[in-house]
Amino acid sequence: MLSSLLIKNYALIKHLEIQPENGLNVITGETGAGKSIMLGALGLLMGNRADVKVLFEETEKCTVEGVFDIERLNLKDFFAENELDYEDHCVIRREILPAGKSRAFVNDSPVTLDSLKELGVRLMDIHSQNETLQLGSNVFQLNLIDSYAANASVLEDYKNAFSDYKTSEKQLQSLKENSASLKKEFEYNSFLFEELNALKPENIDQAELESELLILENAEEVKRRLNLAYENLANPEISGVNLVRDAGIALGIISSFSEKYKNLKDRLNSSLLELQDIVHEIEIEASNVETDNQKTDFLKDQLNGLYRLQQKHGIETVEQLIAIKNELSVKIEQVINLDEDLAKLEKVTAKKLEVLQSKAEDLSKSRKKIGKPLETQIVSLLKELGIPEAQFEIIFKEKKLSSDGADDLTFVFSANKGASPKTLKDVASGGEFSRVMLALKYILAEKKQLPTIIFDEIDTGISGEVAIKMGNILQEMSGKLQVIAITHLHQIAGKGSSHFYVYKDNSDTKTVSLMRKLSGDERIIEIAKMIGGQNPSESAIRSAIEILGNI
């Protein structure tokens, strides 16, 4: 249960602290005083998104902190899974900084909003006026049924199977769509591949071919230059080799005189060996250079073929041609294996559809199983709430498989004897909507064993005897869980075990919303005002005393 609530710098609230009690806590106050603001703050503790616009003072941070007694809630596994320190009193805190950043903490440890939401739904159920309006929605009704049937695990299994099937179906559709274009391109891709395969780019060294062709095209000049170099180095009369050898001999005679002379001689000897090797290689290269028109034409053809394909594909290197050839090979292989791949994927998709249909059937059975018992409970509660001829049914229809199953369900209702039940949104008045919602919340709270439930004007559209009966139901609920009810009816306010009053203070430069717990005498006056207006009569005061005396 919610043991205490601290709200600072939120909307109209500058600073507020309350300690709700076990039982029925009622909150009353003038219209616009800020009763519902507290629900927005509590929503932050349940993981709702924060907005910097809610700051009372724009330069200060907002803090909302709730202390919850969780001793009996079996939450130790959740805390262990989320690596949080467990204590019997859990402190949840949200902070909104002026810069717009929001932070969440559980027992002073930072947590994600997803973790906070997971914890929040186990601690509180907040019923807003908007939720009553949503009661006419089929999606909302389906969520209520799943909540009552405790379908969380079954629904998650179904959703996983649905996602798995949809992924496979999308892949199959994509493959079918691509197959047409792949087959259309098959002949052209095959032609391109054969062109490249004939060239065999993986066996080509472009730089080497270009160099070899350049030599062949200039064979006479190359041979003449090589021979000239050879003559300059090897001619006995002007031999560069002999000159180096003679210089080495000259230094050899004096090498014993100094280490420097010896080093010079050794270097000349090394140069002589290198020079002799160069002469030998020049001689070989010169002998290898011959005019060969046939080979020249062959190399020209090979390079022209290479250049043509490079230009055709808009690239510059052999490596890029090889990459294109490999890509074409993959595309061709895809088409060759396309029918086999399609057959395999169709089989996989069909199998996943079978699994999905089985999961949908399990989910549908679970929903339908609780239909009649839930109808009976709701009708019984509606009779207690002043609709003696109430009829309530849950109509199940099969629909196309979707993310929430194969069930399309509708709540139908009639408040009058002899009238056929029709959809809630078509026949229910505001007061009847409120009573149906209360009946559902009553049943769900008992089923889910929630510690705290909060109602924001669940009494909309009712008055008189019906309001008394609703107060009795809320009071009965509060014997099993903590109930916090924002109300504008004295019949419900009088049933509270504790009473909080919300009011505005305009004494400063900015209007602030305040809340305080009322004493016994203050409760009498407040309820008397709710009965008879701002200046209650003696009769209204006596009625208030009587109402409170019956708690």
XYZ file of C-alpha atoms in Angstrom:
551
model
C 0.000 0.000 0.000
C 0.956 3.646 -0.409
C 2.274 4.732 3.004
C 3.280 8.281 2.152
C 3.432 10.645 -0.786
C 5.687 13.673 -1.258
C 5.160 16.085 -4.162
C 7.410 19.125 -4.667
C 7.311 21.734 -7.427
C 4.697 19.932 -9.537
C 1.976 21.862 -11.426
C 0.107 23.920 -8.779
C 1.748 22.002 -5.939
C 4.713 23.706 -4.290
C 5.046 21.202 -1.454
C 2.659 18.455 -0.395
C 3.023 15.515 1.972
C 0.285 13.052 2.884
C 0.160 9.672 4.590
C -2.769 7.678 3.163
C -4.067 5.014 5.526
C -5.187 1.472 5.000
C -8.870 1.443 4.126
C -10.867 4.036 2.175
C -9.113 7.390 1.751
C -11.385 10.052 0.268
C -10.207 13.292 -1.329
C -12.594 16.211 -1.762
C -12.274 19.887 -2.570
C -13.531 22.675 -4.741
C -13.486 22.338 -8.523
C -10.098 23.271 -9.980
C -8.317 23.054 -6.631
C -5.983 20.362 -7.960
C -7.493 17.075 -6.823
C -6.581 15.328 -10.066
C -3.079 16.833 -10.139
C -2.077 14.245 -7.563
C -2.967 11.508 -10.059
C -0.543 12.986 -12.579
C 2.184 12.908 -9.941
C 1.345 9.303 -9.023
C 1.487 8.463 -12.720
C 5.144 9.520 -12.694
C 5.784 6.902 -10.004
C 4.248 4.321 -12.354
C 6.647 5.181 -15.171
C 4.658 7.733 -17.151
C 6.610 10.167 -19.301
C 7.697 13.409 -17.651
C 7.207 16.905 -19.063
C 9.234 19.927 -17.967
C 6.074 22.028 -18.401
C 4.748 20.680 -15.070
C 7.384 22.536 -13.009
C 5.803 24.973 -10.540
C 9.042 26.970 -10.402
C 10.817 26.621 -13.748
C 14.308 26.947 -12.243
C 13.856 24.237 -9.592
C 13.596 20.484 -9.943
C 10.374 18.585 -9.357
C 10.368 15.627 -6.964
C 7.636 13.032 -6.529
C 8.336 10.344 -3.947
C 6.127 7.500 -2.786
C 6.778 5.044 0.023
C 5.055 1.672 -0.397
C 4.610 -1.144 2.086
C 5.420 -4.235 -0.006
C 6.046 -6.793 2.730
C 3.153 -9.041 1.611
C 3.529 -8.612 -2.142
C 6.069 -11.292 -3.029
C 8.298 -8.916 -5.003
C 11.712 -10.199 -3.925
C 12.280 -11.949 -7.275
C 11.535 -8.727 -9.172
C 14.071 -6.807 -7.079
C 16.683 -9.552 -7.552
C 16.133 -9.691 -11.328
C 16.542 -5.914 -11.569
C 19.532 -5.857 -9.184
C 17.718 -3.659 -6.662
C 18.009 -3.691 -2.887
C 14.871 -5.183 -1.357
C 13.264 -3.611 1.695
C 9.773 -4.069 3.119
C 9.207 -0.355 2.555
C 9.998 0.529 -1.052
C 10.795 4.151 -1.947
C 10.079 5.207 -5.537
C 11.266 8.658 -6.611
C 10.974 10.619 -9.830
C 12.855 13.827 -10.505
C 12.288 16.292 -13.346
C 15.151 18.740 -13.819
C 14.693 22.269 -15.224
C 16.734 21.265 -18.278
C 14.051 18.698 -19.083
C 15.884 15.554 -18.020
C 13.935 13.009 -15.971
C 15.337 10.455 -13.526
C 13.766 7.498 -11.734
C 14.942 5.725 -8.577
C 13.855 2.699 -6.564
C 15.384 2.593 -3.092
C 17.876 5.230 -4.306
C 19.055 3.043 -7.214
C 18.502 4.478 -10.715
C 16.070 2.471 -12.858
C 14.653 2.629 -16.383
C 11.068 3.677 -17.046
C 10.318 0.154 -18.291
C 11.410 -1.321 -14.955
C 9.422 1.337 -13.112
C 6.300 0.535 -15.133
C 6.712 -3.157 -14.396
C 6.922 -2.423 -10.677
C 4.233 0.272 -10.702
C 1.460 -1.946 -12.076
C 2.071 -4.327 -9.180
C 1.654 -1.554 -6.626
C -1.207 0.626 -7.881
C -4.115 0.775 -10.287
C -5.025 4.354 -11.163
C -8.504 4.784 -12.619
C -8.904 8.054 -14.496
C -12.033 9.639 -15.935
C -10.556 9.006 -19.381
C -10.420 5.290 -18.594
C -14.191 5.268 -18.056
C -14.606 6.775 -21.523
C -12.306 4.081 -22.928
C -14.601 1.388 -21.535
C -16.581 1.590 -24.790
C -13.471 0.632 -26.784
C -13.197 -3.004 -27.898
C -9.426 -2.926 -27.417
C -9.834 -1.690 -23.824
C -12.456 -4.369 -23.170
C -10.115 -7.043 -24.505
C -7.342 -5.810 -22.199
C -9.726 -6.038 -19.230
C -10.621 -9.627 -20.133
C -6.944 -10.587 -20.430
C -6.234 -8.952 -17.092
C -9.084 -10.841 -15.412
C -8.042 -14.127 -17.046
C -4.394 -13.584 -16.002
C -3.402 -14.047 -19.641
C -0.090 -12.183 -19.456
C 2.019 -15.287 -20.121
C -0.333 -16.789 -22.731
C -0.627 -13.421 -24.490
C 3.148 -12.953 -24.539
C 3.576 -16.427 -26.089
C 1.013 -15.532 -28.731
C 2.604 -12.151 -29.495
C 6.030 -13.774 -29.892
C 4.539 -16.342 -32.292
C 2.709 -13.567 -34.177
C 5.901 -11.541 -34.548
C 7.797 -14.658 -35.663
C 5.148 -15.491 -38.269
C 4.926 -11.922 -39.567
C 8.717 -11.773 -39.989
C 8.696 -15.010 -41.989
C 5.672 -13.869 -44.027
C 7.425 -10.595 -44.848
C 10.572 -12.456 -45.935
C 8.489 -14.725 -48.165
C 6.667 -11.790 -49.734
C 9.947 -9.975 -50.301
C 11.475 -13.054 -51.943
C 8.436 -13.437 -54.208
C 8.601 -9.786 -55.214
C 12.344 -9.977 -55.819
C 12.088 -13.240 -57.749
C 10.373 -11.544 -60.700
C 13.107 -8.934 -61.068
C 15.840 -11.502 -60.400
C 14.511 -13.780 -63.131
C 14.117 -10.818 -65.465
C 17.760 -9.858 -64.922
C 19.011 -13.448 -65.087
C 19.882 -13.507 -68.818
C 21.601 -10.136 -68.762
C 23.532 -10.987 -65.585
C 24.566 -14.299 -67.146
C 25.853 -12.448 -70.228
C 27.840 -10.012 -68.083
C 29.248 -12.875 -66.039
C 30.354 -14.811 -69.142
C 32.088 -11.681 -70.472
C 34.063 -11.363 -67.257
C 34.651 -15.076 -66.979
C 36.148 -15.139 -70.485
C 38.514 -12.343 -69.505
C 39.474 -14.139 -66.263
C 40.328 -10.921 -64.376
C 41.567 -12.897 -61.375
C 44.525 -14.047 -63.548
C 45.411 -10.556 -64.779
C 48.107 -8.252 -63.410
C 47.166 -5.033 -65.197
C 50.355 -3.143 -64.309
C 52.542 -6.019 -65.519
C 50.659 -6.343 -68.823
C 50.856 -2.607 -69.460
C 54.612 -2.642 -68.754
C 55.201 -5.656 -71.012
C 53.265 -4.039 -73.881
C 55.175 -0.786 -73.485
C 58.474 -2.670 -73.825
C 57.304 -4.584 -76.911
C 56.051 -1.425 -78.594
C 59.483 0.196 -78.011
C 61.601 -2.952 -78.432
C 64.293 -1.465 -80.704
C 64.877 1.564 -78.484
C 64.859 -0.549 -75.321
C 67.344 -3.047 -76.780
C 69.642 -0.230 -78.007
C 69.669 1.429 -74.580
C 70.345 -1.847 -72.765
C 73.234 -2.657 -75.125
C 74.677 0.833 -74.636
C 74.585 0.375 -70.874
C 76.248 -3.014 -71.262
C 79.037 -1.599 -73.468
C 79.770 1.191 -71.000
C 80.155 -1.275 -68.190
C 81.722 -4.320 -69.897
C 83.864 -2.930 -72.804
C 87.510 -3.842 -72.007
C 88.704 -0.444 -73.169
C 86.302 1.716 -71.149
C 84.958 -0.883 -68.743
C 83.407 0.559 -65.660
C 83.883 -2.851 -64.065
C 87.633 -2.817 -64.736
C 87.968 0.728 -63.399
C 86.283 -0.258 -60.135
C 88.426 -3.410 -59.923
C 91.650 -1.381 -60.444
C 90.616 1.138 -57.803
C 90.064 -1.717 -55.370
C 93.518 -3.158 -56.073
C 95.102 0.266 -55.473
C 93.392 0.593 -52.083
C 94.261 -3.006 -51.235
C 97.967 -2.188 -51.289
C 97.554 0.430 -48.535
C 94.648 -1.164 -46.661
C 96.983 -2.434 -43.965
C 98.044 1.147 -43.204
C 94.684 2.245 -41.869
C 91.271 0.834 -40.991
C 89.745 3.633 -43.081
C 91.581 2.452 -46.224
C 90.518 -1.113 -45.553
C 86.844 -0.053 -45.248
C 87.072 1.862 -48.542
C 88.595 -1.202 -50.269
C 85.853 -3.483 -48.862
C 83.118 -1.113 -50.043
C 84.633 -1.006 -53.552
C 84.806 -4.817 -53.624
C 81.084 -4.974 -52.657
C 80.270 -2.429 -55.364
C 82.267 -4.479 -57.850
C 80.203 -7.576 -57.101
C 76.931 -5.599 -57.447
C 78.173 -3.997 -60.680
C 79.141 -7.375 -62.142
C 75.667 -8.689 -61.262
C 74.025 -5.654 -62.919
C 76.103 -6.168 -66.075
C 74.978 -9.799 -66.203
C 71.304 -8.868 -65.793
C 71.532 -6.130 -68.459
C 73.024 -8.681 -70.835
C 70.144 -11.102 -70.169
C 67.465 -8.379 -70.492
C 68.974 -7.189 -73.774
C 68.943 -10.718 -75.173
C 65.277 -11.124 -74.139
C 64.043 -8.002 -75.904
C 62.882 -8.868 -79.402
C 60.249 -7.418 -81.673
C 57.216 -9.750 -81.509
C 54.230 -8.414 -83.426
C 52.076 -11.412 -82.584
C 52.591 -11.065 -78.841
C 52.146 -7.301 -79.084
C 48.772 -7.774 -80.749
C 47.791 -10.372 -78.117
C 48.610 -8.030 -75.235
C 46.813 -5.143 -76.925
C 43.706 -7.278 -77.357
C 43.827 -8.440 -73.742
C 44.267 -4.933 -72.350
C 41.652 -3.458 -74.679
C 39.207 -6.103 -73.454
C 40.092 -5.182 -69.883
C 39.709 -1.438 -70.532
C 36.372 -1.978 -72.295
C 34.882 -3.898 -69.357
C 36.265 -1.412 -66.842
C 34.616 1.414 -68.773
C 31.387 -0.579 -69.173
C 31.078 -1.151 -65.437
C 32.326 2.316 -64.520
C 35.348 1.163 -62.517
C 39.138 1.469 -62.762
C 40.806 -1.606 -61.240
C 40.955 -5.353 -61.838
C 39.982 -5.902 -58.199
C 36.708 -4.052 -58.782
C 36.001 -6.208 -61.845
C 36.582 -9.334 -59.755
C 34.122 -8.018 -57.126
C 31.478 -7.386 -59.829
C 32.026 -10.876 -61.212
C 31.488 -12.363 -57.737
C 28.298 -10.301 -57.238
C 26.945 -11.494 -60.579
C 27.769 -15.069 -59.624
C 25.735 -14.713 -56.403
C 22.739 -13.232 -58.276
C 22.833 -16.010 -60.855
C 23.095 -18.626 -58.103
C 20.113 -17.041 -56.320
C 17.944 -17.442 -59.393
C 19.119 -20.999 -59.945
C 18.176 -21.817 -56.306
C 15.163 -19.480 -56.201
C 12.416 -22.064 -56.558
C 14.038 -24.248 -53.917
C 14.426 -21.278 -51.526
C 10.809 -20.240 -52.091
C 9.571 -23.749 -51.350
C 11.630 -23.908 -48.147
C 10.439 -20.501 -46.923
C 6.808 -21.302 -47.758
C 7.101 -24.467 -45.688
C 8.675 -22.587 -42.757
C 6.013 -19.857 -42.934
C 3.191 -22.418 -43.035
C 4.644 -24.157 -39.971
C 4.858 -20.845 -38.099
C 1.235 -20.123 -39.023
C 0.222 -23.472 -37.517
C 2.033 -22.571 -34.292
C 0.389 -19.132 -34.287
C -3.086 -20.581 -34.820
C -2.514 -22.994 -31.946
C -1.413 -20.132 -29.662
C -4.441 -18.090 -30.777
C -6.720 -20.996 -29.888
C -5.143 -21.282 -26.424
C -5.609 -17.549 -25.865
C -9.202 -17.633 -27.100
C -10.078 -20.587 -24.855
C -8.644 -18.782 -21.830
C -10.698 -15.674 -22.613
C -13.952 -17.519 -23.249
C -13.506 -19.646 -20.148
C -13.923 -16.645 -17.859
C -16.668 -14.986 -19.905
C -19.726 -16.393 -18.124
C -18.333 -16.178 -14.562
C -17.345 -12.549 -15.198
C -20.790 -11.723 -16.612
C -22.435 -13.195 -13.510
C -20.196 -11.244 -11.122
C -20.720 -7.955 -12.959
C -24.514 -8.336 -13.065
C -24.542 -9.120 -9.341
C -22.513 -5.992 -8.554
C -24.593 -3.806 -10.874
C -27.705 -4.883 -8.998
C -26.013 -3.837 -5.754
C -25.228 -0.523 -7.435
C -28.867 0.225 -8.189
C -29.457 -1.402 -11.586
C -31.831 -4.256 -10.594
C -32.617 -5.267 -14.181
C -29.016 -5.129 -15.363
C -27.983 -7.379 -18.220
C -24.335 -7.698 -19.160
C -22.851 -10.018 -21.754
C -19.494 -10.511 -23.414
C -19.916 -11.302 -27.114
C -17.033 -13.138 -28.750
C -16.493 -13.103 -32.519
C -13.644 -14.549 -34.524
C -11.483 -12.117 -36.455
C -8.409 -12.222 -38.642
C -5.271 -13.003 -36.666
C -3.777 -9.789 -35.315
C -1.275 -8.730 -32.668
C -3.804 -9.387 -29.866
C -5.227 -12.690 -31.084
C -8.213 -13.925 -33.076
C -10.944 -12.580 -30.785
C -13.102 -9.563 -31.429
C -15.153 -9.074 -28.291
C -17.785 -6.572 -27.281
C -19.388 -5.726 -23.934
C -23.160 -5.404 -24.355
C -25.391 -3.950 -21.657
C -28.960 -3.140 -20.810
C -30.253 -1.395 -17.707
C -33.919 -2.006 -18.425
C -36.131 -5.062 -18.233
C -37.120 -6.441 -21.621
C -34.534 -4.375 -23.508
C -32.000 -6.262 -25.588
C -28.402 -5.613 -24.547
C -26.497 -3.315 -26.892
C -22.928 -2.073 -26.976
C -21.991 -0.052 -23.908
C -21.162 3.103 -25.832
C -24.586 3.049 -27.510
C -26.855 2.562 -24.496
C -25.030 3.294 -21.225
C -25.417 6.678 -19.540
C -22.522 8.366 -17.758
C -23.662 6.977 -14.422
C -24.083 3.484 -15.841
C -20.628 3.656 -17.387
C -19.231 4.554 -13.961
C -20.994 1.653 -12.280
C -19.907 -0.885 -14.889
C -16.325 0.357 -14.536
C -16.487 0.140 -10.739
C -17.835 -3.408 -10.967
C -14.975 -4.388 -13.284
C -12.370 -2.698 -11.083
C -13.815 -4.372 -7.993
C -13.573 -7.807 -9.593
C -10.129 -7.206 -11.117
C -8.671 -5.808 -7.902
C -9.749 -8.939 -6.068
C -8.446 -11.175 -8.850
C -5.065 -9.442 -9.183
C -4.633 -8.838 -5.438
C -3.551 -5.245 -5.992
C -2.478 -3.421 -2.810
C -3.779 0.024 -3.871
C -6.472 1.268 -6.240
C -7.117 4.934 -6.951
C -10.361 6.323 -8.394
C -10.711 9.737 -9.983
C -14.418 10.622 -9.733
C -15.722 7.110 -10.386
C -19.010 8.607 -9.154
C -19.556 10.695 -12.303
C -23.218 10.721 -13.342
C -24.687 9.253 -10.157
C -26.360 10.619 -7.041
C -28.743 9.752 -4.237
C -29.281 6.110 -3.349
C -26.937 4.898 -6.093
C -24.156 7.032 -4.621
C -24.733 5.432 -1.216
C -24.486 1.982 -2.770
C -21.313 2.943 -4.616
C -19.871 4.214 -1.347
C -20.719 0.874 0.254
C -18.919 -0.995 -2.554
C -15.845 1.215 -2.190
C -15.922 0.710 1.555
C -16.196 -3.041 1.066
C -13.255 -2.970 -1.362
C -11.200 -1.063 1.191
C -11.454 -4.016 3.546
C -9.296 -5.991 1.117
C -7.008 -3.297 -0.268
C -6.160 0.366 0.092
C -8.615 2.582 -1.802
C -8.059 6.260 -2.597
C -11.119 7.956 -4.089
C -11.415 11.491 -5.429
C -15.108 12.316 -5.103
C -17.592 15.171 -5.286
C -20.392 13.248 -3.527
C -21.016 13.439 0.206
C -22.455 9.897 0.186
C -19.031 8.541 -0.802
C -16.922 11.036 1.153
C -18.788 10.015 4.298
C -17.676 6.394 3.883
C -13.983 7.215 4.114
C -11.849 6.020 6.986
C -9.664 9.087 6.365
C -10.522 12.310 4.574
C -8.174 14.698 2.734
C -9.217 18.148 1.605
C -7.701 19.961 -1.402
C -7.855 23.734 -1.646
C -6.189 26.700 -3.337
C -4.113 29.349 -1.618
C -3.953 32.692 -3.445
C -2.139 34.609 -0.701
C 1.240 34.618 -2.505
C 2.234 35.805 -5.971
C 1.300 32.424 -7.455
C -1.712 30.249 -6.724
C -0.760 27.006 -4.991
C -2.701 23.825 -4.393
C -2.640 22.465 -0.840
C -3.966 19.333 0.817
C -4.515 18.437 4.444
C -6.093 15.646 6.391
C -9.342 16.668 8.076
C -10.082 16.120 11.738
C -13.432 14.713 12.846
C -15.036 18.160 13.290
C -13.571 19.405 10.020
C -15.029 16.403 8.226
C -18.488 17.240 9.541
C -18.246 20.777 8.152
C -16.814 19.631 4.800
C -19.503 16.997 4.257
C -22.179 19.462 5.375
C -20.880 21.888 2.725
C -21.038 19.101 0.141
C -24.682 18.589 1.142
C -25.890 22.155 1.539
C -23.394 24.512 -0.061
C -20.746 26.908 1.239
C -22.852 27.990 4.243
C -24.401 24.725 5.434
C -27.594 24.749 7.461
C -28.067 23.045 10.796
C -29.938 20.334 8.923
C -26.956 19.728 6.638
C -24.630 19.559 9.635
C -26.925 17.043 11.363
C -26.979 14.966 8.158
C -23.171 15.057 8.014
C -22.933 13.910 11.635
C -25.368 11.102 10.872
C -23.434 10.017 7.775
C -20.134 9.943 9.648
C -21.724 8.186 12.575
C -22.630 5.292 10.316
C -19.053 4.577 9.235
